[in-house]
DNA sequence: GGGCAAAGTGGTATCGATAACAATAAGGGA
DNA sequence: TCCCTTATTGTTATCGATACCACTTTGCCC
């Protein structure tokens, strides 16, 4: 089925070939054209290799004239370097993670490394499958989100013998490098800050916890801290499969207020749900923060723009990506030396805004 | 610098290798372990190949026991099929495009094809570079955003001899397949719809047009239609480099209203800028849609949730991705037959919401 | 029962580049 | 002037899988 028809090669058969040129141009042909060896052409493509400037120029002209494009899949086989870095994020449709992806991409620019991106949909099983799919491409390093993986995934990673960076969390048993922060402590800080402003009756909105480990860490940070502050048991609602949407945030706050009508402030697992919650409250004639204060997590663009603007935790999403990639690059440079701490803490900070402003109406 | 130290291989040197197993496990070794030929192992990994069920089972057990992971870079060299599909989007941090990316990913699931994703940052030069980088991996097909490419990019694509799908627009000179819609007509429809509601003085907010071709098409659709309806020259503001942010949307509407204070309705190049514009108006004490109506483009999640909800054009972003991938798969199946139209139109529709509701305060 | 098709398996060449080493030319110091 | 180092280029083997062809075995049809 895949085989070329043996005869009549003249027949076009695929109109895409209008560009002509059977396109099976190889390095050897470029070499012949220039009158050098294939090896020299190969060298011309790398900056470190020693080729006379004049030869390189002639080769590059030929490359241009013939329209030759280097074939990295062949190259990586013999050099045993794929030039790939794999990265898995829960979802690319979440701007926090797409910022991280962009950070990785930017950090990889001009390194000759290419990003292989995958989406796990917050599922460890899907992550396992993706890890296998990625490893089949023999990436030189891999960046994961979170520290919760299946056993088989851990085994595969271990066996692959490549540097691994876990991000966005502080796993209890890191595989290798970590670039992240404690979601639990970040949420705890937010609770304490708001408690410091006088709030006493705390509610929490998040997704069902099974899949989203960061979400469940935020929740437990919330519950623990409310308890510690002597503010009674936290009032937590689980609503929907992560990632919880704006709309679900709106639905969740309705449930929460039905159950605990006197709640003063509601913390949400993300800004998106917080925004949905705020809009739903306004739709129902409640004033935010007048009747109820609401805060989010993640400092999405929307939170500084909307009205009221949303109190949140700012996380350096982009920086997480950049630093994760940088860690990987360090490991690949293979100074071989201890690279110092294997855990890189990334910053976060409380951003107080209108949605929890006690002075406001 | 890259060279391995010749001696003392015993020294660990890279602590990642704690997992042991020099990890240079090859198919031949699996074969030896099972007592079959490498060829048979290779067949066991493919569903179509003929291997007895019993042999396959034994092989797979060995694969599991040894922790072998297939090496596709080697495989693709000999099979001359990379298993890659390349896709370039302007930005992954824009949910419209990340939806498209997800559509592609979903459509590719279980096809054995893997997505290579790149970001062009709305730059044709960067696109050209990325196209070259992608072609070095010998993708079996490529999906582009828009129809505006450098000459060299077109030449490379032509020469590559692989199916190309341009998306999100209707290029005047398509390279090959197209999956998209007319941004100009979509915007035109929105103008006509709002004119039908009685609006007369139309404003427009977009980015500087040089880079974002879809944006400039929307703008020209706007200007043309306002003119056609006899509503005088359109009042268009260019503000900032695409993609224009929420904040820039807010700044832009200020400029616009300064210059043309009696504007009745403002159309924005995207929902994000529309949202920013609305928030800025509210901040300045203007009522939307009471004092001014505002509409967006793209139907982002936020637009149905926020208050007022935003009138917009709903585009099937996810579907564009799915269909683009489907087109590519068709072409790869290589029925060789004419695949019918090479242009697939995707739907869009006006979604009227609160932000242009004449009845509202 | 002979022959023939189909299924299952193995052997060898090969994909297109790069690593490693060899070879040659050019330059520099004693 | 001669040897040695450096710069440049060529030759050959190889990376790890798959294509292709050959071969054996089994089963079935007339």
XYZ file of C-alpha atoms (C1' of nucleotides) in Angstrom:
782
model
C 0.000 0.000 0.000
C 2.815 2.331 0.826
C 5.027 0.975 -1.906
C 5.732 3.164 -4.872
C 4.256 1.953 -8.074
C 7.085 0.188 -9.813
C 6.269 1.442 -13.234
C 5.078 4.698 -14.728
C 6.875 7.056 -12.465
C 6.132 9.705 -15.012
C 2.503 9.851 -14.017
C 2.070 12.667 -11.520
C -0.479 10.856 -9.323
C -0.014 13.351 -6.536
C -0.779 16.851 -7.552
C 1.248 18.169 -4.660
C 4.301 17.278 -6.642
C 3.649 20.104 -9.024
C 6.720 21.687 -7.523
C 8.499 18.919 -9.342
C 11.816 17.780 -7.968
C 11.261 14.347 -6.615
C 12.528 16.008 -3.457
C 14.734 13.106 -2.527
C 17.619 15.487 -2.428
C 20.380 14.254 -0.213
C 23.502 15.664 1.293
C 25.600 13.542 -1.020
C 24.056 15.206 -4.028
C 24.768 18.627 -2.679
C 28.317 17.466 -2.077
C 28.688 16.202 -5.613
C 27.273 19.440 -6.953
C 29.834 21.468 -5.048
C 32.648 19.007 -5.583
C 33.326 18.147 -1.966
C 32.523 15.184 0.238
C 29.257 14.714 2.059
C 31.107 15.029 5.314
C 32.160 18.523 4.429
C 28.604 19.487 3.661
C 27.573 18.090 6.987
C 30.214 20.189 8.655
C 29.116 23.288 6.858
C 25.778 23.051 8.596
C 27.301 23.214 12.024
C 28.926 26.274 13.412
C 31.517 24.532 15.525
C 32.867 22.342 12.764
C 35.993 23.342 10.946
C 35.326 24.195 7.343
C 37.013 26.978 5.493
C 34.851 30.003 5.149
C 35.121 29.839 1.415
C 33.998 26.228 1.201
C 31.092 26.851 3.517
C 29.994 29.734 1.398
C 30.067 27.647 -1.758
C 28.169 24.872 -0.060
C 25.504 27.184 1.262
C 25.026 28.667 -2.156
C 24.513 25.215 -3.551
C 22.101 24.370 -0.748
C 20.158 27.452 -1.640
C 20.231 26.803 -5.351
C 19.145 23.198 -5.029
C 16.698 23.877 -2.223
C 18.212 21.280 0.008
C 16.833 20.940 3.530
C 18.827 19.129 6.159
C 17.372 15.843 7.346
C 17.636 15.765 11.101
C 16.071 12.368 11.522
C 18.993 10.850 9.734
C 21.411 13.024 11.591
C 20.056 12.252 14.994
C 20.350 8.565 14.377
C 24.051 8.694 13.850
C 24.825 11.470 16.276
C 22.624 9.851 18.908
C 21.185 13.231 19.713
C 17.577 13.763 18.761
C 17.533 17.488 19.339
C 14.163 17.137 21.044
C 13.000 18.261 24.427
C 9.654 16.866 25.496
C 7.223 18.758 27.658
C 3.873 17.667 29.001
C 1.305 20.098 30.299
C -2.204 19.347 31.556
C -3.828 21.549 28.977
C -2.686 24.060 26.464
C -6.012 25.823 26.627
C -5.177 27.208 30.001
C -3.183 30.361 29.783
C -1.103 29.527 32.839
C 0.244 26.463 31.106
C 0.511 27.987 27.704
C 2.631 30.666 29.339
C 4.857 27.955 30.697
C 5.028 26.382 27.260
C 6.047 29.684 25.827
C 8.713 30.078 28.470
C 10.144 26.733 27.476
C 10.032 27.591 23.793
C 11.748 30.905 24.357
C 14.461 29.362 26.479
C 15.095 26.784 23.783
C 15.469 29.301 21.035
C 18.866 29.174 19.343
C 19.880 26.062 21.205
C 19.069 23.871 18.252
C 16.618 22.012 20.437
C 13.023 21.603 19.463
C 10.049 21.273 21.739
C 7.740 18.290 21.586
C 4.608 19.328 23.384
C 1.876 17.075 24.719
C -1.363 17.530 26.662
C -2.226 15.165 29.454
C -5.738 16.416 30.114
C -4.972 16.183 33.807
C -4.821 12.422 33.490
C -1.977 10.299 34.787
C -2.880 7.529 32.354
C -2.728 9.867 29.441
C 0.518 11.180 30.792
C 1.919 7.681 30.848
C 0.961 7.120 27.247
C 2.423 10.429 26.243
C 5.655 9.784 28.066
C 6.033 6.586 26.113
C 5.215 8.314 22.852
C 7.733 11.011 23.638
C 10.464 8.599 24.670
C 10.110 6.881 21.346
C 11.504 10.046 19.867
C 14.439 9.845 22.235
C 14.201 13.331 23.679
C 17.284 14.625 25.423
C 15.287 15.830 28.370
C 11.722 16.002 29.544
C 9.641 18.509 31.450
C 6.576 17.353 33.335
C 3.840 19.186 35.143
C 3.378 18.017 38.692
C 4.864 15.174 40.617
C 2.181 12.563 40.378
C 2.928 9.847 37.857
C 2.066 6.215 37.325
C 4.601 3.608 38.343
C 5.226 2.614 34.796
C 5.799 6.231 33.854
C 8.404 6.534 36.587
C 10.078 3.363 35.458
C 10.234 4.487 31.866
C 11.652 7.846 32.836
C 14.186 6.239 35.060
C 15.314 3.907 32.373
C 15.484 6.614 29.744
C 18.437 8.100 31.530
C 17.626 11.661 30.564
C 17.192 14.664 32.806
C 13.662 15.175 34.040
C 12.188 18.382 35.405
C 8.957 18.380 37.335
C 7.248 21.731 37.482
C 4.463 23.676 39.125
C 4.646 21.686 42.353
C 7.096 20.431 44.931
C 6.773 16.664 44.662
C 7.476 14.656 47.776
C 9.661 12.287 45.833
C 11.175 14.201 42.977
C 12.440 12.197 40.074
C 15.242 14.557 39.312
C 15.000 18.326 39.008
C 12.114 20.422 40.264
C 11.071 23.918 39.297
C 8.012 25.015 41.182
C 6.433 26.204 44.363
C 4.197 24.903 47.088
C 0.619 25.323 45.988
C -0.457 24.542 49.474
C 1.647 27.276 51.043
C 0.685 29.776 48.381
C -2.968 29.236 49.145
C -2.183 29.337 52.815
C -0.568 32.720 52.394
C -3.668 34.011 50.680
C -5.856 32.784 53.514
C -3.635 34.412 56.110
C -3.513 37.657 54.203
C -7.263 37.845 53.941
C -7.693 36.789 57.537
C -5.408 39.675 58.366
C -7.897 41.952 56.687
C -10.574 40.758 59.016
C -12.305 38.039 57.031
C -13.430 35.148 59.179
C -15.792 32.875 57.294
C -13.875 31.277 54.457
C -15.254 29.289 51.550
C -13.393 27.417 48.849
C -14.291 26.402 45.314
C -12.320 23.850 43.359
C -12.692 20.936 41.006
C -13.035 17.366 42.067
C -9.605 16.607 43.323
C -8.771 13.228 41.883
C -6.922 14.397 38.816
C -5.662 17.866 39.487
C -2.956 17.521 42.092
C -2.187 21.216 42.197
C -5.839 21.906 42.835
C -5.981 19.448 45.662
C -2.849 20.911 47.201
C -4.418 24.332 47.115
C -7.510 22.957 48.733
C -5.605 21.257 51.504
C -3.543 24.374 52.085
C -6.787 26.250 52.430
C -8.370 23.794 54.841
C -5.283 23.432 56.957
C -4.780 27.156 57.323
C -8.369 27.982 58.115
C -8.175 25.349 60.798
C -4.906 26.654 62.145
C -6.283 30.141 62.405
C -9.092 28.823 64.513
C -11.687 29.811 61.965
C -13.499 26.513 62.134
C -13.729 23.968 59.378
C -13.309 25.449 55.916
C -16.306 25.443 53.652
C -15.185 23.719 50.508
C -17.188 22.867 47.431
C -15.969 20.464 44.768
C -17.472 21.180 41.450
C -16.743 19.491 38.182
C -13.801 17.830 36.585
C -10.681 19.946 36.389
C -10.037 22.256 34.759
C -13.036 23.991 36.215
C -14.467 26.590 33.872
C -15.764 30.082 34.385
C -19.274 28.809 34.150
C -18.667 26.113 36.714
C -17.221 28.717 39.021
C -20.546 30.498 38.801
C -22.505 27.361 39.521
C -20.232 26.404 42.370
C -20.615 29.643 44.240
C -24.365 29.258 44.100
C -24.089 25.865 45.788
C -21.676 27.206 48.303
C -23.838 30.144 49.296
C -26.904 27.980 49.508
C -25.170 25.766 51.962
C -23.321 28.455 53.912
C -25.103 31.739 53.282
C -23.029 33.716 55.728
C -19.713 33.069 53.998
C -17.641 36.215 53.829
C -14.936 35.372 51.385
C -14.554 32.638 48.795
C -11.202 31.455 47.482
C -11.192 29.756 44.116
C -8.789 27.251 42.669
C -8.160 29.557 39.719
C -8.947 33.030 38.494
C -11.214 31.621 35.835
C -13.586 30.091 38.315
C -13.294 33.202 40.449
C -14.318 35.350 37.524
C -17.282 33.109 36.814
C -18.253 33.252 40.455
C -18.067 37.026 40.543
C -20.179 37.387 37.415
C -22.761 35.014 38.779
C -22.977 36.950 42.010
C -23.453 40.187 40.165
C -26.093 38.588 38.010
C -27.912 37.656 41.191
C -27.712 41.159 42.480
C -24.989 40.565 45.001
C -22.207 43.056 45.278
C -18.611 41.945 45.156
C -16.853 42.613 47.457
C -19.697 44.314 49.314
C -21.835 41.269 49.988
C -19.172 38.708 49.360
C -15.450 38.831 48.651
C -13.923 36.492 46.093
C -10.339 35.640 45.260
C -8.672 33.500 42.636
C -5.331 31.892 41.901
C -2.965 32.336 39.002
C -3.246 36.017 38.124
C -4.627 35.586 34.647
C -4.764 38.616 32.409
C -8.456 39.006 32.987
C -8.066 39.501 36.709
C -6.380 42.834 36.524
C -8.749 44.109 33.851
C -12.184 43.064 34.974
C -14.332 44.948 37.398
C -13.981 44.401 40.223
C -10.418 43.344 39.627
C -9.638 40.051 41.256
C -7.452 39.375 44.248
C -5.228 36.456 43.414
C -1.880 34.732 43.724
C 0.515 35.728 41.024
C 2.583 32.795 39.822
C 5.515 33.143 37.475
C 4.152 30.767 34.856
C 6.434 31.943 32.119
C 9.402 31.836 34.450
C 8.620 28.284 35.426
C 8.934 27.329 31.786
C 12.106 29.262 31.243
C 13.754 27.932 34.343
C 12.694 24.384 33.707
C 14.259 24.576 30.276
C 17.335 26.245 31.703
C 17.721 23.453 34.213
C 17.518 20.954 31.424
C 20.086 22.825 29.388
C 22.413 22.878 32.384
C 22.043 19.174 32.769
C 22.701 18.634 29.085
C 25.751 20.850 29.066
C 26.740 18.148 31.424
C 29.261 20.086 33.402
C 28.997 16.861 35.318
C 29.369 18.902 38.449
C 26.758 19.061 41.103
C 24.386 21.646 39.756
C 23.672 22.829 43.240
C 20.134 22.472 44.422
C 18.009 20.249 42.360
C 14.969 22.139 43.540
C 14.369 25.575 42.114
C 11.741 27.523 43.955
C 9.775 29.948 41.874
C 8.150 32.946 43.402
C 4.541 33.783 43.982
C 2.873 36.687 45.683
C -0.501 37.807 46.836
C -2.036 40.483 44.659
C -4.763 42.302 46.522
C -7.387 43.823 44.305
C -10.909 45.079 44.303
C -12.713 41.783 44.712
C -11.655 41.552 48.349
C -11.443 45.223 49.175
C -13.099 45.731 52.501
C -13.366 49.434 52.021
C -15.284 49.140 48.776
C -19.016 48.959 48.549
C 33.340 19.293 24.222
C 30.631 16.870 23.334
C 32.985 13.921 23.273
C 32.680 11.314 25.976
C 35.695 10.898 28.162
C 37.535 7.951 26.693
C 38.467 6.311 29.955
C 36.799 5.585 33.264
C 33.383 4.696 32.076
C 32.820 3.182 35.464
C 32.538 6.578 37.075
C 28.862 7.498 37.261
C 29.371 11.122 36.274
C 25.700 11.594 35.580
C 23.552 10.878 38.526
C 20.557 10.493 36.313
C 21.848 7.097 35.424
C 20.966 5.789 38.842
C 18.306 3.815 37.079
C 21.245 1.873 35.772
C 20.806 0.076 32.483
C 22.959 1.912 30.052
C 19.632 2.230 28.247
C 21.090 1.373 24.892
C 18.555 -1.365 24.603
C 17.871 -2.228 21.014
C 15.351 -4.231 19.114
C 17.967 -6.822 18.310
C 18.492 -7.488 21.990
C 14.826 -7.943 22.578
C 14.851 -10.338 19.661
C 17.711 -12.328 21.062
C 16.028 -12.462 24.441
C 12.882 -13.904 22.918
C 14.688 -16.056 20.412
C 13.305 -14.497 17.248
C 14.709 -12.133 14.659
C 14.697 -8.375 14.993
C 12.391 -8.246 12.038
C 9.782 -10.159 13.949
C 10.036 -7.816 16.878
C 9.586 -4.930 14.539
C 6.465 -6.559 13.159
C 5.078 -7.173 16.597
C 4.968 -3.435 17.160
C 2.730 -2.849 14.201
C -0.823 -3.993 14.080
C -0.994 -4.671 10.381
C 2.036 -6.908 10.243
C 1.657 -10.630 10.245
C 2.993 -12.184 13.414
C 1.381 -15.044 15.217
C -0.556 -13.958 18.228
C 1.546 -16.174 20.414
C 4.836 -14.737 19.223
C 3.587 -11.226 19.615
C 2.575 -11.939 23.140
C 5.971 -13.354 24.019
C 7.667 -10.396 22.438
C 5.538 -7.911 24.271
C 6.237 -9.610 27.548
C 9.926 -9.346 26.847
C 9.539 -5.710 25.898
C 7.844 -5.124 29.199
C 10.353 -7.086 31.194
C 13.330 -5.386 29.613
C 11.719 -1.980 29.509
C 12.365 -1.552 25.840
C 11.004 1.541 24.145
C 10.712 1.645 20.384
C 13.018 4.071 18.638
C 11.030 5.914 16.043
C 13.873 8.036 14.783
C 15.561 4.927 13.511
C 12.323 3.546 12.184
C 11.340 6.639 10.327
C 14.651 6.738 8.560
C 14.192 3.377 6.948
C 10.454 3.556 6.468
C 10.752 7.086 5.131
C 7.804 8.114 7.204
C 8.528 10.477 10.043
C 5.170 10.186 11.737
C 5.157 13.928 12.257
C 2.613 16.521 11.341
C 3.792 20.104 11.699
C 1.509 22.950 12.666
C 2.295 26.619 13.029
C 0.072 29.003 14.902
C 0.642 32.696 15.583
C 0.526 32.242 19.313
C -0.376 29.505 21.681
C -1.293 32.011 24.328
C -4.412 32.929 22.463
C -7.252 30.610 23.246
C -8.601 30.711 19.701
C -5.406 29.195 18.409
C -4.872 26.863 21.278
C -8.339 25.539 20.539
C -7.248 24.927 16.987
C -4.138 23.199 18.237
C -6.257 21.002 20.409
C -8.495 20.171 17.485
C -5.476 19.050 15.531
C -4.160 16.999 18.414
C -7.502 15.312 18.926
C -7.875 14.493 15.252
C -4.423 12.972 15.241
C -5.076 10.721 18.189
C -4.655 7.046 17.364
C -3.308 7.766 13.926
C 0.244 7.222 15.066
C 1.026 10.736 13.984
C 2.552 13.233 16.315
C 2.138 16.967 16.287
C 5.083 19.303 16.028
C 3.832 22.680 17.131
C 5.458 26.036 16.535
C 4.647 29.667 17.278
C 5.218 32.311 14.677
C 4.474 35.327 16.835
C 2.528 36.738 13.907
C 5.749 37.118 11.983
C 6.271 35.864 8.463
C 10.024 35.768 9.014
C 9.655 33.646 12.065
C 7.244 31.486 10.150
C 9.830 30.971 7.459
C 12.415 29.911 9.997
C 9.979 27.571 11.645
C 8.944 26.030 8.376
C 12.533 25.214 7.683
C 13.032 23.818 11.169
C 9.934 21.703 10.754
C 10.855 20.435 7.302
C 14.140 19.235 8.704
C 12.080 16.733 10.612
C 10.442 15.626 7.393
C 6.830 15.991 8.487
C 4.264 14.185 6.401
C 2.051 17.217 6.257
C 1.933 20.758 7.526
C -0.772 23.073 8.794
C -0.281 26.809 8.620
C -2.256 29.721 9.923
C -3.126 32.222 7.269
C -2.117 32.561 3.669
C 0.651 35.085 3.863
C 4.102 33.564 3.586
C 7.533 34.633 2.435
C 8.656 33.567 -0.994
C 11.268 31.290 0.390
C 8.699 29.671 2.654
C 6.500 28.968 -0.350
C 9.414 27.527 -2.252
C 10.396 25.253 0.580
C 6.859 24.035 1.020
C 6.518 23.455 -2.661
C 9.669 21.466 -2.814
C 8.840 19.418 0.250
C 6.099 17.717 -1.692
C 3.855 17.228 1.305
C 0.251 18.271 1.735
C -0.179 21.763 3.137
C -3.274 23.153 4.801
C -3.721 26.850 5.305
C -6.230 27.752 7.966
C -8.205 30.591 9.466
C -8.361 32.533 6.210
C -9.173 32.155 2.556
C -5.884 32.932 0.846
C -6.036 34.399 -2.607
C -3.443 31.975 -3.843
C -3.768 28.836 -1.794
C -0.770 26.571 -1.687
C -2.841 23.433 -1.458
C -5.704 22.813 0.929
C -7.557 25.489 2.830
C -9.729 25.220 5.926
C -11.083 28.551 6.962
C -13.475 31.387 6.420
C -13.468 34.940 5.183
C -12.557 37.186 8.059
C -13.610 40.118 5.978
C -17.079 38.768 5.336
C -17.526 37.675 8.906
C -16.806 41.173 10.096
C -19.029 42.517 7.375
C -21.868 40.366 8.615
C -21.421 41.736 12.094
C -21.552 45.305 10.803
C -24.698 44.619 8.824
C -26.358 42.903 11.739
C -25.670 45.810 14.046
C -26.686 48.308 11.398
C -29.914 46.354 11.188
C -30.415 47.094 14.855
C -30.204 50.760 14.166
C -26.590 51.585 14.896
C -25.170 54.201 12.573
C -21.850 55.504 13.830
C -19.365 52.655 13.740
C -15.912 52.539 15.257
C -13.239 49.885 14.966
C -10.324 48.875 17.167
C -7.533 46.644 15.967
C -3.790 46.192 16.074
C -1.381 47.675 13.643
C -2.079 45.677 10.566
C 1.316 44.786 9.198
C 1.673 41.400 10.805
C -1.765 40.126 11.583
C -3.387 39.379 8.259
C -6.625 38.167 9.781
C -6.856 41.365 11.725
C -6.331 43.458 8.652
C -8.942 41.481 6.766
C -11.411 42.123 9.532
C -10.587 45.775 9.417
C -11.031 46.020 5.696
C -14.299 44.102 5.901
C -15.430 46.626 8.441
C -14.410 49.670 6.427
C -15.843 48.358 3.203
C -19.194 47.498 4.714
C -19.627 50.731 6.610
C -18.957 52.492 3.358
C -21.365 50.306 1.417
C -24.105 50.971 3.907
C -23.638 54.657 3.368
C -22.591 55.224 6.928
C -19.663 57.365 6.026
C -16.030 56.502 6.515
C -15.448 54.021 9.318
C -13.688 55.254 12.383
C -10.781 52.929 12.853
C -8.046 53.045 15.447
C -4.869 51.015 15.188
C -3.363 50.315 18.526
C -0.351 48.220 19.311
C 1.320 45.224 17.840
C -0.897 42.189 17.426
C -2.029 40.373 19.372
C -3.668 43.330 20.998
C -4.262 42.778 24.697
C -7.183 43.507 26.966
C -5.354 46.480 28.332
C -4.640 47.850 24.881
C -8.292 47.453 24.049
C -9.018 49.746 26.951
C -6.480 52.299 25.833
C -7.671 52.159 22.266
C -11.252 52.928 23.039
C -10.179 55.979 24.945
C -8.364 57.271 21.879
C -11.268 56.425 19.702
C -13.818 58.224 21.818
C -11.599 61.218 22.181
C -11.426 61.539 18.464
C -15.023 60.626 17.662
C -17.062 61.176 20.825
C -20.394 60.443 19.209
C -19.522 56.903 18.177
C -22.408 54.536 18.872
C -20.857 51.131 18.509
C -17.285 49.884 18.468
C -16.215 46.636 16.857
C -13.005 45.088 18.078
C -10.593 42.776 16.340
C -11.019 40.249 19.135
C -13.066 39.630 22.235
C -10.058 40.270 24.401
C -9.696 43.830 23.261
C -13.477 44.220 23.438
C -13.449 43.085 27.022
C -10.683 45.520 27.859
C -12.603 48.279 26.143
C -15.776 47.520 28.044
C -14.001 47.478 31.363
C -12.307 50.763 30.611
C -15.628 52.353 29.717
C -17.178 51.180 32.927
C -14.212 52.444 34.851
C -14.839 55.835 33.315
C -18.437 55.734 34.289
C -19.843 55.005 30.884
C -22.540 52.424 30.542
C -22.209 49.594 28.051
C -24.347 49.300 25.994
C -26.211 52.352 27.273
C -23.675 54.997 26.348
C -21.737 52.920 23.903
C -22.121 49.467 22.417
C -19.106 47.222 21.954
C -18.619 43.971 20.075
C -15.746 41.546 19.696
C -14.635 38.711 17.490
C -13.866 35.098 18.306
C -16.371 34.211 21.014
C -13.889 33.543 23.772
C -15.152 31.907 26.926
C -15.077 35.181 28.761
C -17.578 36.797 26.419
C -20.524 34.729 27.458
C -19.685 35.002 31.147
C -18.793 38.597 31.709
C -21.244 41.357 32.350
C -22.397 42.691 30.048
C -21.863 39.637 27.938
C -20.179 40.445 24.667
C -21.647 40.405 21.185
C -19.219 38.638 18.932
C -18.584 36.368 15.988
C -18.390 32.754 16.954
C -15.737 30.911 15.012
C -15.298 27.169 15.116
C -11.679 27.284 16.237
C -11.586 23.720 17.402
C -13.289 22.556 14.238
C -10.758 24.355 12.098
C -8.073 22.277 13.755
C -9.963 19.038 13.420
C -10.834 19.605 9.817
C -7.388 20.757 8.869
C -5.982 17.575 10.335
C -8.684 15.525 8.656
C -7.807 17.066 5.311
C -4.220 16.150 5.857
C -5.122 12.607 6.792
C -7.202 12.316 3.643
C -4.313 13.485 1.571
C -1.999 11.031 3.294
C -4.346 8.127 2.849
C -3.534 9.059 -0.666
C -6.642 7.827 -2.320
C -4.900 9.699 -5.078
C -8.334 10.698 -6.255
C -9.468 14.242 -6.420
C -10.502 14.950 -2.864
C -13.238 17.221 -4.086
C -12.957 20.827 -3.105
C -9.649 21.845 -1.809
C -11.276 24.642 0.113
C -13.210 23.764 3.217
C -15.325 26.587 4.527
C -15.822 26.635 8.245
C -18.817 28.250 9.803
C -19.139 31.412 11.820
C -22.122 33.208 13.214
C -23.051 36.396 14.921
C -23.785 35.992 18.604
C -25.789 38.920 19.870
C -25.339 39.596 23.552
C -25.724 42.273 26.153
C -22.913 44.537 25.062
C -24.907 45.701 22.047
C -28.389 45.301 23.394
C -30.326 48.421 22.410
C -33.053 47.743 24.890
C -30.713 47.575 27.850
C -29.730 50.556 29.913
C -2.289 -36.738 -3.315
C -0.242 -32.883 -5.767
C -0.048 -28.300 -6.022
C -0.839 -23.835 -4.530
C -2.038 -19.978 -1.563
C -1.490 -17.900 2.794
C 0.713 -17.225 7.068
C 4.731 -16.692 9.679
C 9.532 -15.891 9.968
C 14.458 -14.818 8.823
C 18.452 -12.558 6.200
C 20.406 -8.676 4.030
C 20.575 -4.200 2.190
C 19.443 0.281 3.147
C 17.503 4.864 4.796
C 20.761 9.751 5.221
C 23.338 11.619 8.042
C 27.548 11.814 11.526
C 31.622 9.815 14.438
C 36.054 8.547 14.229
C 40.052 8.317 12.150
C 43.248 9.147 8.290
C 45.359 12.103 5.121
C 46.929 16.145 3.151
C 48.219 21.014 2.963
C 49.732 25.112 5.199
C 52.186 27.650 8.685
C 55.670 28.460 12.463
C 59.558 27.896 15.528
C 64.281 26.192 16.522
C 65.836 23.877 6.470
C 63.190 20.418 8.815
C 59.907 18.808 12.057
C 55.725 19.529 14.299
C 51.284 21.643 14.973
C 46.987 23.285 13.112
C 43.470 23.644 9.664
C 40.875 21.440 6.269
C 38.983 17.640 3.888
C 38.101 12.709 2.722
C 36.988 7.615 3.777
C 34.670 4.148 6.074
C 31.786 2.247 9.470
C 27.745 2.838 11.890
C 23.401 4.526 14.293
C 18.588 1.193 14.887
C 14.988 0.241 12.691
C 12.284 -1.349 8.285
C 11.712 -2.799 3.128
C 12.143 -6.404 0.366
C 12.715 -10.830 -0.834
C 13.267 -15.665 0.257
C 12.052 -19.505 2.684
C 9.370 -22.886 5.484
C 5.210 -24.688 7.177
C 0.419 -25.496 7.246
C -3.967 -26.229 5.310
C -7.121 -26.668 1.672
C -9.152 -27.523 -2.881
C -9.949 -30.333 -6.912
